[in-house]
Amino acid sequence: MAKPNPHDRKYTKEHEWAKADGGGTVTMGITDHAQELLTDVVYVELPAVGRKVRQQEPIAVVESVKSVSDVYAPVSGEVIEVNRALEASPELVNKDAFGEGWIARIRMDAPDELEGLMTADQYEEHIKASPH
Amino acid sequence: MKKTPLYERHLALGATMTEFGGWTMPVQYTSILEEHRNTRTLAGLFDVCHMGEIEVRGPQALDLLQWVMSRNLADQRVGEMKLSAITNERGGIIDDVTVYKRGEGHYMVVTNAATREGDLEWILRARRERGLEGAAVTDRSDAIGKVDIQGPLAQKILAEIAEGDLETLRFYHALDTRVAGMPALVSRSGYTGEDGFEVYTEADRIGEIWDLLMRIGDPHGLKPAGLGARDTLRLEAGMMLYGNEMCQAVTPFEVVYGWITDLDKEFIGRDALRKQKESGVRKKLVGFEIIGRGIARHGYPVLSGTEKIGEVTSGTLSPTLGKAIGMAFVPVRFTAPGTELEIEIRGQRAKARVVPLPFYRGRK
C-alpha cells in the first residue's frame, strides 16, 4: 500500500509532487503511488542544473527493471539543484519518494502554477478514479 | 483476457497483474528485483499455465514432427526433451518450442502462449499436406496446468512432494511420475538459467501443487515470482523471447538457433535455410553490455557513425551483474565479442560492447 500523500505539497495528474521551499522555489519528485506502479527503480536520468523548463515538460526519466517513464515539470522555471544521490542510489525513489527520493529543485517563473495543482485530497481522488 | 487456474491465488498474494499474450498474468508479487534474487539464491515458483501443450500421437507422430521441426528428433529417446524451432517455408521462426518424447509415437510440444493457436493450425496444415493422418494432433493446453520451480533449492523442495528420483534426473530430461499424489510430468529444465523443474499436471489440480509447494517451500525461502523476474532472469541467462528476439521475419541462423537446425533432414523451410547458410546471414543477434550509464530497451536503435545499423530486442539492468545488458540485431561484421557499438538511448548515445551469451551462468 502506498504511503499517505503529505498535505504540505501539491500534486499533478502525472503523479509528481511539488513542495514550496519558500523564496519562490519548489522541491519536486514523484509520488509514492507512482513508485509503486513503476516497481524497483534502477536508474534516474536527472535534468541539467540551469535548464529552463515549462510546466508539464518532461524533465527527468525514471527507469525500473521493466519500464521507462518520463517525469514532468510540475511548474515552469529554472532547475537550480538536482538530487545527485539518485545517481548512486536510485532506489531512494522507492524507499522515500516524498523525502530522500526527491528529484529536482525549481525556481518558479509563475508561482500561480503551483496553486493550480491538486491538493493531497484531490490527488487521492484522482488515483481512485484512474485505473492505475 | 484469459485467466490461468491460479488467477485467484495471484490476487490473494497481492500480485500486480498485466496482459501477456492474451492472458492476465502476474508481473510481480512484491518486487521484481527481490523475486529475481530469490530465484537465483533460493527458489522461485512461476505460473506458466498460459503456455500451450500440443500432443502428437500415433505411428506417424515422428514423421509429422520431423517435417515441422528444425531439430532432428530421430534419435530422441523416451524421457528426453528437445528445444526446437518451427519454421515457415522462408525459414522464418513461427515459434520456439520444447518437444517431450513421452513414449514411442507419443510426443508433447510445448509452445509459447501467444503462438499456441498458430502452431496448432500450422501443424494440422502440415499433416494434411503431407497426408500424415497417422499422427493424431490434440491441443491439450486448456486441460494441462504447469508451474515451474527454479533455483538452487528447487530440487530439495520439489522432492518433498514428488515421487521418483529427482536427484539423478538429468538436465533436459523428464519423468512421468506423481506430484502431491497426482499424475504429473516433471522435467529438469526451465527458463531462468538456474537448476529447476517444469511440472505439468491436470489444469484443475495444478492449484493443489502450487499450494503445497508454497507451503513446503516457505521455510526454504521459496517465493512466487512473476513475469517481470522471469524476463530479467531469462535475459541474464541469454535466453531468447518469442516476440522480442524472434518473429516470422527472423531465421534460426540469425538468432542463436543454428544448433537446433539440422539441414541434413527434410523439414519445412529447409531449402530456404540451406540457401541462407550458403550465402551467409547479413544480420545476427548479439549480446551487449552498456559501458557507462543508461539502459537500452526494446526498439532502441544501434548506431555506427551516423547510420542506424540495428535494433535492440531486449534490454534491462541485470540485477545479478549490476550493469545494463541486452540483445540486439547487428550486421555480421559487428558481432565479434569486444566490438564497440553505440546505442541511442532517448536521443543520447551510449557506448556498448558485444559480449558472449549467456551474460550469467548459474546452473552447475
Short mmCIF file of C-alpha atoms in Angstrom, two decimals:
data_model
loop_
_atom_site.label_atom_id
_atom_site.label_comp_id
_atom_site.label_asym_id
_atom_site.label_seq_id
_atom_site.Cartn_x
_atom_site.Cartn_y
_atom_site.Cartn_z
CA MET A 1 0.00 0.00 0.00
CA ALA A 2 1.24 3.43 -0.92
CA LYS A 3 2.16 5.83 1.86
CA PRO A 4 -0.30 8.66 2.53
CA ASN A 5 0.20 11.78 0.44
CA PRO A 6 1.52 14.60 2.64
CA HIS A 7 -0.67 17.71 2.87
CA ASP A 8 2.25 20.13 2.76
CA ARG A 9 2.59 19.94 -1.02
CA LYS A 10 0.73 19.87 -4.35
CA TYR A 11 0.25 17.10 -6.91
CA THR A 12 -0.04 16.62 -10.68
CA LYS A 13 -2.17 14.17 -12.66
CA GLU A 14 1.05 12.52 -13.82
CA HIS A 15 1.95 11.70 -10.21
CA GLU A 16 4.56 14.33 -9.43
CA TRP A 17 4.61 16.28 -6.19
CA ALA A 18 5.90 19.82 -5.65
CA LYS A 19 6.57 21.44 -2.31
CA ALA A 20 7.20 25.16 -1.85
CA ASP A 21 10.52 25.75 -0.12
CA GLY A 22 9.90 29.45 0.49
CA GLY A 23 11.64 32.13 -1.52
CA GLY A 24 9.95 31.13 -4.78
CA THR A 25 11.46 27.68 -5.20
CA VAL A 26 9.91 24.20 -5.10
CA THR A 27 11.31 20.75 -4.49
CA MET A 28 9.74 18.09 -6.70
CA GLY A 29 9.66 14.35 -7.10
CA ILE A 30 7.28 11.51 -7.94
CA THR A 31 4.63 10.23 -5.55
CA ASP A 32 4.75 7.04 -3.57
CA HIS A 33 1.85 5.75 -5.65
CA ALA A 34 3.95 6.36 -8.79
CA GLN A 35 6.98 4.50 -7.45
CA GLU A 36 4.71 1.57 -6.58
CA LEU A 37 3.44 1.39 -10.16
CA LEU A 38 6.95 1.65 -11.55
CA THR A 39 8.34 -1.19 -9.40
CA ASP A 40 12.05 -1.19 -8.50
CA VAL A 41 13.71 1.98 -9.74
CA VAL A 42 17.16 1.20 -11.11
CA TYR A 43 18.07 4.41 -12.91
CA VAL A 44 17.14 8.07 -12.77
CA GLU A 45 18.11 10.48 -15.53
CA LEU A 46 18.31 13.91 -13.90
CA PRO A 47 17.84 17.26 -15.66
CA ALA A 48 20.80 19.62 -16.09
CA VAL A 49 21.13 22.33 -13.47
CA GLY A 50 20.34 25.67 -15.06
CA ARG A 51 17.87 24.19 -17.52
CA LYS A 52 14.72 26.23 -18.16
CA VAL A 53 11.62 24.08 -18.06
CA ARG A 54 7.97 24.66 -18.75
CA GLN A 55 5.15 23.17 -16.76
CA GLN A 56 4.34 19.62 -18.00
CA GLU A 57 7.56 19.34 -19.98
CA PRO A 58 9.45 16.07 -19.43
CA ILE A 59 12.48 16.87 -17.27
CA ALA A 60 13.66 13.53 -15.93
CA VAL A 61 13.37 9.83 -16.66
CA VAL A 62 12.81 7.12 -14.09
CA GLU A 63 13.58 3.57 -15.15
CA SER A 64 12.57 0.42 -13.38
CA VAL A 65 13.80 -3.04 -14.35
CA LYS A 66 10.77 -3.34 -16.57
CA SER A 67 9.90 0.12 -17.84
CA VAL A 68 10.89 3.67 -18.64
CA SER A 69 8.79 6.65 -17.51
CA ASP A 70 9.05 10.36 -18.09
CA VAL A 71 8.81 12.73 -15.16
CA TYR A 72 7.18 16.08 -15.93
CA ALA A 73 7.89 19.51 -14.50
CA PRO A 74 5.08 20.42 -12.09
CA VAL A 75 5.84 24.13 -12.61
CA SER A 76 7.72 26.33 -15.07
CA GLY A 77 11.08 27.75 -14.07
CA GLU A 78 14.77 27.03 -13.81
CA VAL A 79 16.27 23.85 -12.41
CA ILE A 80 18.55 25.07 -9.62
CA GLU A 81 19.52 21.80 -7.98
CA VAL A 82 19.17 18.07 -8.64
CA ASN A 83 19.34 15.10 -6.29
CA ARG A 84 22.76 13.63 -7.15
CA ALA A 85 22.25 10.91 -4.55
CA LEU A 86 19.89 9.22 -7.02
CA GLU A 87 22.80 8.52 -9.37
CA ALA A 88 24.31 6.08 -6.90
CA SER A 89 21.08 5.09 -5.14
CA PRO A 90 18.08 5.24 -7.47
CA GLU A 91 16.21 3.01 -5.01
CA LEU A 92 15.75 6.08 -2.79
CA VAL A 93 12.76 6.80 -5.02
CA ASN A 94 11.19 3.52 -3.86
CA LYS A 95 12.19 3.92 -0.25
CA ASP A 96 11.27 7.54 0.30
CA ALA A 97 9.56 9.10 -2.71
CA PHE A 98 8.36 12.12 -0.73
CA GLY A 99 11.68 12.75 1.03
CA GLU A 100 15.15 11.47 0.16
CA GLY A 101 13.90 10.39 -3.24
CA TRP A 102 13.28 13.99 -4.40
CA ILE A 103 14.39 14.71 -7.95
CA ALA A 104 14.94 18.44 -8.52
CA ARG A 105 14.52 21.99 -7.18
CA ILE A 106 12.99 24.57 -9.47
CA ARG A 107 12.92 28.35 -9.16
CA MET A 108 9.39 29.19 -10.24
CA ASP A 109 8.59 31.59 -13.07
CA ALA A 110 4.92 31.77 -12.16
CA PRO A 111 4.04 30.80 -8.58
CA ASP A 112 0.36 30.70 -9.59
CA GLU A 113 1.05 27.44 -11.35
CA LEU A 114 1.71 25.75 -8.04
CA GLU A 115 -1.63 26.92 -6.70
CA GLY A 116 -3.32 25.38 -9.72
CA LEU A 117 -2.12 21.85 -8.88
CA MET A 118 -4.11 19.29 -6.89
CA THR A 119 -4.24 19.11 -3.12
CA ALA A 120 -3.43 15.81 -1.38
CA ASP A 121 -7.16 15.06 -1.11
CA GLN A 122 -7.80 15.84 -4.76
CA TYR A 123 -4.85 13.69 -5.77
CA GLU A 124 -6.22 10.86 -3.64
CA GLU A 125 -9.50 11.09 -5.57
CA HIS A 126 -7.57 11.21 -8.84
CA ILE A 127 -5.76 7.93 -8.02
CA LYS A 128 -9.02 6.23 -7.11
CA ALA A 129 -10.67 7.37 -10.33
CA SER A 130 -7.89 6.19 -12.64
CA PRO A 131 -7.44 2.51 -13.44
CA HIS A 132 -3.79 2.79 -12.41
CA MET B 1 -8.49 -11.85 -21.44
CA LYS B 2 -7.79 -15.41 -20.37
CA LYS B 3 -7.05 -16.37 -16.79
CA THR B 4 -4.98 -19.30 -15.58
CA PRO B 5 -6.30 -21.69 -12.91
CA LEU B 6 -4.01 -19.86 -10.46
CA TYR B 7 -5.51 -16.40 -11.09
CA GLU B 8 -7.31 -16.11 -7.73
CA ARG B 9 -4.14 -17.14 -5.92
CA HIS B 10 -2.18 -14.35 -7.59
CA LEU B 11 -4.78 -11.81 -6.50
CA ALA B 12 -4.73 -13.16 -2.95
CA LEU B 13 -0.94 -12.78 -2.95
CA GLY B 14 -1.34 -9.13 -3.93
CA ALA B 15 0.22 -9.53 -7.38
CA THR B 16 0.27 -6.72 -9.90
CA MET B 17 -1.39 -8.20 -12.97
CA THR B 18 -0.70 -7.45 -16.62
CA GLU B 19 -1.74 -8.58 -20.10
CA PHE B 20 0.66 -11.02 -21.76
CA GLY B 21 -0.10 -12.90 -24.97
CA GLY B 22 -3.85 -12.66 -24.37
CA TRP B 23 -3.57 -13.70 -20.71
CA THR B 24 -3.83 -11.84 -17.42
CA MET B 25 -0.59 -12.72 -15.68
CA PRO B 26 1.24 -11.60 -12.53
CA VAL B 27 4.12 -9.18 -13.24
CA GLN B 28 5.30 -9.15 -9.66
CA TYR B 29 4.10 -10.06 -6.19
CA THR B 30 6.45 -7.89 -4.12
CA SER B 31 9.33 -6.63 -6.25
CA ILE B 32 10.88 -7.83 -9.49
CA LEU B 33 14.38 -7.45 -8.04
CA GLU B 34 13.50 -9.40 -4.91
CA GLU B 35 11.86 -12.20 -6.90
CA HIS B 36 14.80 -12.29 -9.27
CA ARG B 37 17.37 -12.54 -6.48
CA ASN B 38 15.28 -15.02 -4.55
CA THR B 39 15.16 -17.31 -7.59
CA ARG B 40 18.93 -17.05 -8.08
CA THR B 41 19.77 -17.72 -4.45
CA LEU B 42 16.91 -19.91 -3.09
CA ALA B 43 13.90 -20.78 -5.24
CA GLY B 44 11.11 -19.15 -7.23
CA LEU B 45 7.71 -20.51 -8.24
CA PHE B 46 6.22 -19.45 -11.58
CA ASP B 47 2.74 -19.82 -13.04
CA VAL B 48 3.25 -20.91 -16.64
CA CYS B 49 -0.24 -22.32 -17.26
CA HIS B 50 -0.58 -19.87 -20.15
CA MET B 51 1.83 -21.86 -22.29
CA GLY B 52 0.42 -24.27 -24.85
CA GLU B 53 0.67 -28.06 -24.95
CA ILE B 54 0.03 -29.90 -28.17
CA GLU B 55 0.01 -33.68 -28.08
CA VAL B 56 1.11 -35.60 -31.17
CA ARG B 57 0.50 -39.34 -31.07
CA GLY B 58 0.38 -42.31 -33.36
CA PRO B 59 2.53 -44.26 -35.81
CA GLN B 60 3.24 -41.15 -37.90
CA ALA B 61 3.80 -38.78 -35.00
CA LEU B 62 7.56 -38.68 -35.51
CA ASP B 63 7.17 -38.20 -39.29
CA LEU B 64 4.94 -35.20 -38.70
CA LEU B 65 7.24 -33.65 -36.12
CA GLN B 66 10.29 -34.20 -38.30
CA TRP B 67 8.50 -32.33 -41.09
CA VAL B 68 7.50 -29.44 -38.84
CA MET B 69 10.57 -29.06 -36.58
CA SER B 70 14.00 -27.65 -37.44
CA ARG B 71 15.56 -30.06 -34.93
CA ASN B 72 16.28 -33.62 -35.89
CA LEU B 73 14.22 -35.71 -33.47
CA ALA B 74 15.11 -39.11 -34.96
CA ASP B 75 17.46 -40.02 -32.13
CA GLN B 76 15.34 -38.59 -29.31
CA ARG B 77 14.82 -41.08 -26.51
CA VAL B 78 11.78 -41.56 -24.36
CA GLY B 79 12.09 -39.17 -21.45
CA GLU B 80 14.20 -36.68 -23.33
CA MET B 81 13.06 -33.18 -24.19
CA LYS B 82 14.46 -31.10 -27.01
CA LEU B 83 14.35 -27.46 -27.88
CA SER B 84 13.33 -26.84 -31.49
CA ALA B 85 12.12 -24.15 -33.85
CA ILE B 86 9.05 -24.37 -36.06
CA THR B 87 9.88 -22.56 -39.29
CA ASN B 88 7.85 -21.43 -42.28
CA GLU B 89 8.78 -22.02 -45.96
CA ARG B 90 11.06 -18.98 -45.89
CA GLY B 91 12.84 -20.28 -42.84
CA GLY B 92 11.24 -17.70 -40.56
CA ILE B 93 10.55 -18.73 -36.99
CA ILE B 94 6.89 -19.45 -36.26
CA ASP B 95 7.70 -20.44 -32.70
CA ASP B 96 10.37 -21.89 -30.47
CA VAL B 97 9.10 -24.93 -28.60
CA THR B 98 10.18 -27.84 -26.49
CA VAL B 99 9.34 -31.38 -27.59
CA TYR B 100 8.93 -34.08 -24.96
CA LYS B 101 9.07 -37.70 -26.06
CA ARG B 102 6.76 -39.45 -23.62
CA GLY B 103 6.69 -42.83 -25.30
CA GLU B 104 7.16 -44.39 -28.72
CA GLY B 105 4.88 -42.40 -31.02
CA HIS B 106 3.85 -40.12 -28.17
CA TYR B 107 5.06 -36.53 -28.02
CA MET B 108 4.12 -33.30 -26.30
CA VAL B 109 5.03 -29.98 -27.91
CA VAL B 110 5.13 -27.04 -25.51
CA THR B 111 4.51 -23.69 -27.20
CA ASN B 112 4.54 -20.06 -26.23
CA ALA B 113 1.24 -18.57 -25.06
CA ALA B 114 0.58 -16.18 -27.93
CA THR B 115 1.68 -18.61 -30.66
CA ARG B 116 -0.25 -21.67 -29.49
CA GLU B 117 -3.16 -21.38 -31.89
CA GLY B 118 -0.96 -20.53 -34.86
CA ASP B 119 1.28 -23.50 -34.09
CA LEU B 120 -1.70 -25.84 -33.91
CA GLU B 121 -3.06 -24.65 -37.26
CA TRP B 122 0.39 -24.93 -38.78
CA ILE B 123 0.89 -28.49 -37.57
CA LEU B 124 -2.60 -29.52 -38.74
CA ARG B 125 -1.96 -27.98 -42.14
CA ALA B 126 1.38 -29.75 -42.44
CA ARG B 127 -0.29 -33.02 -41.53
CA ARG B 128 -2.94 -32.55 -44.20
CA GLU B 129 -0.46 -31.58 -46.90
CA ARG B 130 1.86 -34.49 -46.17
CA GLY B 131 -1.00 -36.93 -45.73
CA LEU B 132 0.18 -37.92 -42.26
CA GLU B 133 -3.19 -38.93 -40.89
CA GLY B 134 -1.44 -41.49 -38.72
CA ALA B 135 -0.49 -38.68 -36.37
CA ALA B 136 -3.25 -37.54 -34.02
CA VAL B 137 -2.82 -33.89 -33.04
CA THR B 138 -4.63 -32.66 -29.93
CA ASP B 139 -4.50 -29.27 -28.30
CA ARG B 140 -4.22 -30.09 -24.58
CA SER B 141 -3.43 -26.55 -23.47
CA ASP B 142 -6.66 -25.98 -21.56
CA ALA B 143 -6.51 -29.36 -19.86
CA ILE B 144 -2.91 -29.11 -18.69
CA GLY B 145 -1.64 -26.82 -15.94
CA LYS B 146 2.02 -26.05 -15.44
CA VAL B 147 4.23 -24.49 -12.80
CA ASP B 148 8.00 -24.01 -12.87
CA ILE B 149 10.08 -24.20 -9.74
CA GLN B 150 13.52 -22.72 -10.32
CA GLY B 151 16.60 -22.04 -8.26
CA PRO B 152 19.31 -23.82 -6.26
CA LEU B 153 16.79 -25.23 -3.75
CA ALA B 154 14.21 -26.31 -6.34
CA GLN B 155 15.16 -29.98 -6.22
CA LYS B 156 15.15 -30.14 -2.44
CA ILE B 157 11.69 -28.58 -2.22
CA LEU B 158 10.04 -30.45 -5.09
CA ALA B 159 11.48 -33.78 -3.87
CA GLU B 160 9.32 -33.48 -0.75
CA ILE B 161 6.14 -33.92 -2.77
CA ALA B 162 7.33 -35.67 -5.94
CA GLU B 163 7.79 -39.40 -6.37
CA GLY B 164 10.83 -40.70 -8.24
CA ASP B 165 14.46 -39.75 -8.13
CA LEU B 166 14.82 -36.08 -8.97
CA GLU B 167 18.45 -36.00 -7.95
CA THR B 168 19.62 -38.17 -10.82
CA LEU B 169 17.20 -36.69 -13.34
CA ARG B 170 19.43 -35.13 -15.97
CA PHE B 171 19.04 -31.66 -17.44
CA TYR B 172 16.51 -31.63 -20.31
CA HIS B 173 15.09 -34.98 -19.24
CA ALA B 174 11.60 -35.70 -17.96
CA LEU B 175 9.98 -38.12 -15.57
CA ASP B 176 6.41 -39.43 -15.73
CA THR B 177 5.65 -39.51 -12.05
CA ARG B 178 3.33 -38.31 -9.31
CA VAL B 179 3.46 -34.96 -7.56
CA ALA B 180 1.29 -34.45 -4.48
CA GLY B 181 -0.23 -37.82 -5.36
CA MET B 182 -1.35 -36.68 -8.78
CA PRO B 183 -0.01 -37.97 -12.10
CA ALA B 184 2.45 -35.38 -13.35
CA LEU B 185 5.21 -34.88 -15.86
CA VAL B 186 8.34 -33.34 -14.35
CA SER B 187 11.31 -32.19 -16.39
CA ARG B 188 14.58 -30.74 -15.22
CA SER B 189 14.60 -27.57 -17.27
CA GLY B 190 13.37 -24.01 -17.21
CA TYR B 191 13.86 -20.51 -18.41
CA THR B 192 15.97 -18.84 -15.75
CA GLY B 193 19.48 -20.25 -16.13
CA GLU B 194 19.17 -21.97 -12.76
CA ASP B 195 18.65 -25.60 -11.86
CA GLY B 196 14.93 -26.20 -11.75
CA PHE B 197 11.89 -28.15 -12.86
CA GLU B 198 8.83 -27.76 -15.02
CA VAL B 199 5.81 -29.55 -13.56
CA TYR B 200 2.76 -30.49 -15.67
CA THR B 201 -0.49 -31.88 -14.35
CA GLU B 202 -4.23 -31.54 -14.97
CA ALA B 203 -5.29 -27.89 -15.05
CA ASP B 204 -7.91 -28.31 -12.35
CA ARG B 205 -5.37 -29.89 -9.97
CA ILE B 206 -2.44 -27.52 -10.56
CA GLY B 207 -3.66 -25.27 -7.75
CA GLU B 208 -3.10 -28.08 -5.25
CA ILE B 209 0.51 -28.45 -6.38
CA TRP B 210 1.00 -24.68 -6.22
CA ASP B 211 -0.39 -24.54 -2.68
CA LEU B 212 1.67 -27.49 -1.47
CA LEU B 213 4.87 -26.13 -2.96
CA MET B 214 4.21 -22.73 -1.43
CA ARG B 215 3.65 -24.29 1.98
CA ILE B 216 6.51 -26.80 1.90
CA GLY B 217 8.85 -24.35 0.20
CA ASP B 218 8.17 -21.49 2.57
CA PRO B 219 10.72 -22.48 5.25
CA HIS B 220 13.31 -22.93 2.47
CA GLY B 221 12.65 -19.45 1.15
CA LEU B 222 10.54 -20.37 -1.89
CA LYS B 223 8.63 -17.33 -3.14
CA PRO B 224 6.36 -16.83 -6.12
CA ALA B 225 7.95 -14.92 -8.98
CA GLY B 226 6.15 -13.01 -11.73
CA LEU B 227 6.70 -12.28 -15.39
CA GLY B 228 8.97 -9.35 -14.51
CA ALA B 229 11.54 -11.58 -12.83
CA ARG B 230 11.01 -14.25 -15.48
CA ASP B 231 12.08 -11.71 -18.10
CA THR B 232 15.20 -10.44 -16.28
CA LEU B 233 16.23 -13.99 -15.36
CA ARG B 234 15.91 -15.30 -18.91
CA LEU B 235 17.74 -12.31 -20.33
CA GLU B 236 20.71 -12.74 -17.97
CA ALA B 237 20.77 -16.40 -18.98
CA GLY B 238 20.93 -15.33 -22.65
CA MET B 239 17.61 -16.96 -23.49
CA MET B 240 15.56 -15.51 -26.31
CA LEU B 241 11.93 -14.49 -26.07
CA TYR B 242 9.49 -15.02 -28.90
CA GLY B 243 8.15 -11.62 -29.95
CA ASN B 244 11.35 -9.85 -28.87
CA GLU B 245 14.25 -11.73 -30.42
CA MET B 246 12.17 -13.92 -32.70
CA CYS B 247 9.38 -13.49 -35.22
CA GLN B 248 8.49 -14.91 -38.62
CA ALA B 249 10.91 -12.48 -40.31
CA VAL B 250 13.87 -13.94 -38.41
CA THR B 251 15.57 -17.28 -39.12
CA PRO B 252 17.31 -19.66 -36.70
CA PHE B 253 20.70 -18.75 -38.19
CA GLU B 254 20.15 -15.09 -37.41
CA VAL B 255 19.48 -15.82 -33.77
CA VAL B 256 21.38 -18.39 -31.74
CA TYR B 257 19.36 -21.36 -33.01
CA GLY B 258 21.70 -22.64 -35.69
CA TRP B 259 22.45 -25.54 -33.35
CA ILE B 260 18.85 -26.74 -33.36
CA THR B 261 18.56 -26.56 -37.14
CA ASP B 262 19.53 -29.73 -38.96
CA LEU B 263 19.82 -29.16 -42.72
CA ASP B 264 20.52 -32.84 -43.34
CA LYS B 265 16.90 -33.80 -42.78
CA GLU B 266 13.82 -32.62 -44.63
CA PHE B 267 11.56 -30.06 -42.98
CA ILE B 268 9.51 -27.03 -43.92
CA GLY B 269 11.87 -24.14 -44.60
CA ARG B 270 14.96 -26.26 -45.03
CA ASP B 271 15.65 -25.18 -48.61
CA ALA B 272 15.45 -21.51 -47.73
CA LEU B 273 17.66 -22.05 -44.70
CA ARG B 274 20.17 -24.04 -46.71
CA LYS B 275 20.42 -21.14 -49.17
CA GLN B 276 20.85 -18.71 -46.32
CA LYS B 277 23.57 -20.83 -44.78
CA GLU B 278 25.42 -20.97 -48.10
CA SER B 279 25.20 -17.23 -48.76
CA GLY B 280 25.67 -16.31 -45.12
CA VAL B 281 23.45 -14.22 -42.90
CA ARG B 282 23.61 -10.43 -43.03
CA LYS B 283 22.48 -9.65 -39.52
CA LYS B 284 22.82 -11.56 -36.32
CA LEU B 285 21.67 -11.40 -32.75
CA VAL B 286 24.34 -10.47 -30.21
CA GLY B 287 24.53 -9.83 -26.51
CA PHE B 288 25.86 -6.48 -25.38
CA GLU B 289 26.59 -4.58 -22.22
CA ILE B 290 26.42 -0.83 -21.85
CA ILE B 291 29.67 0.87 -20.90
CA GLY B 292 28.82 3.70 -18.55
CA ARG B 293 25.31 4.82 -17.74
CA GLY B 294 21.90 4.20 -19.24
CA ILE B 295 19.70 1.24 -20.03
CA ALA B 296 18.92 0.18 -23.59
CA ARG B 297 15.38 -1.04 -24.21
CA HIS B 298 13.46 -2.99 -26.84
CA GLY B 299 13.36 -0.99 -30.08
CA TYR B 300 16.23 1.41 -29.36
CA PRO B 301 18.46 2.00 -32.41
CA VAL B 302 22.02 0.68 -32.67
CA LEU B 303 24.29 3.13 -34.45
CA SER B 304 27.60 3.19 -36.24
CA GLY B 305 28.64 6.75 -37.00
CA THR B 306 25.51 8.46 -38.23
CA GLU B 307 23.99 5.28 -39.58
CA LYS B 308 21.41 3.11 -37.87
CA ILE B 309 22.73 -0.44 -38.18
CA GLY B 310 20.39 -2.37 -35.96
CA GLU B 311 17.92 -2.51 -33.12
CA VAL B 312 17.79 -3.63 -29.52
CA THR B 313 15.44 -6.59 -28.98
CA SER B 314 15.58 -6.80 -25.16
CA GLY B 315 17.38 -4.79 -22.55
CA THR B 316 17.38 -4.27 -18.84
CA LEU B 317 19.60 -3.59 -15.88
CA SER B 318 20.90 -7.01 -14.87
CA PRO B 319 20.04 -7.46 -11.19
CA THR B 320 22.82 -10.05 -10.76
CA LEU B 321 25.59 -8.30 -12.68
CA GLY B 322 24.62 -4.75 -11.78
CA LYS B 323 25.09 -3.48 -15.32
CA ALA B 324 22.85 -2.76 -18.26
CA ILE B 325 22.69 -5.69 -20.67
CA GLY B 326 20.68 -6.55 -23.73
CA MET B 327 20.43 -8.25 -27.09
CA ALA B 328 20.38 -6.60 -30.50
CA PHE B 329 20.42 -7.40 -34.19
CA VAL B 330 23.52 -6.02 -35.90
CA PRO B 331 25.30 -6.64 -39.22
CA VAL B 332 27.63 -9.64 -39.06
CA ARG B 333 30.81 -7.55 -39.07
CA PHE B 334 29.79 -6.09 -35.69
CA THR B 335 29.21 -9.41 -33.95
CA ALA B 336 32.67 -10.33 -32.62
CA PRO B 337 32.90 -10.14 -28.82
CA GLY B 338 34.59 -6.91 -27.83
CA THR B 339 33.20 -4.94 -30.78
CA GLU B 340 32.11 -1.49 -29.70
CA LEU B 341 28.63 -0.33 -30.62
CA GLU B 342 26.66 2.80 -29.94
CA ILE B 343 23.07 2.70 -28.81
CA GLU B 344 20.76 5.65 -28.89
CA ILE B 345 19.06 5.98 -25.54
CA ARG B 346 16.40 8.68 -25.79
CA GLY B 347 18.45 10.93 -28.02
CA GLN B 348 21.78 10.32 -26.27
CA ARG B 349 24.47 7.96 -27.49
CA ALA B 350 25.67 5.31 -25.11
CA LYS B 351 28.69 3.10 -25.72
CA ALA B 352 28.12 -0.63 -25.65
CA ARG B 353 30.31 -3.68 -26.10
CA VAL B 354 29.43 -7.01 -27.70
CA VAL B 355 29.76 -9.80 -25.13
CA PRO B 356 29.30 -13.58 -25.43
CA LEU B 357 26.00 -15.12 -24.31
CA PRO B 358 24.91 -16.02 -21.72
CA PHE B 359 25.61 -12.98 -19.56
CA TYR B 360 25.21 -15.13 -16.49
CA ARG B 361 25.77 -18.84 -15.97
CA GLY B 362 24.32 -20.22 -12.76
CA ARG B 363 23.30 -23.82 -13.21
CA LYS B 364 26.01 -26.35 -12.37
#
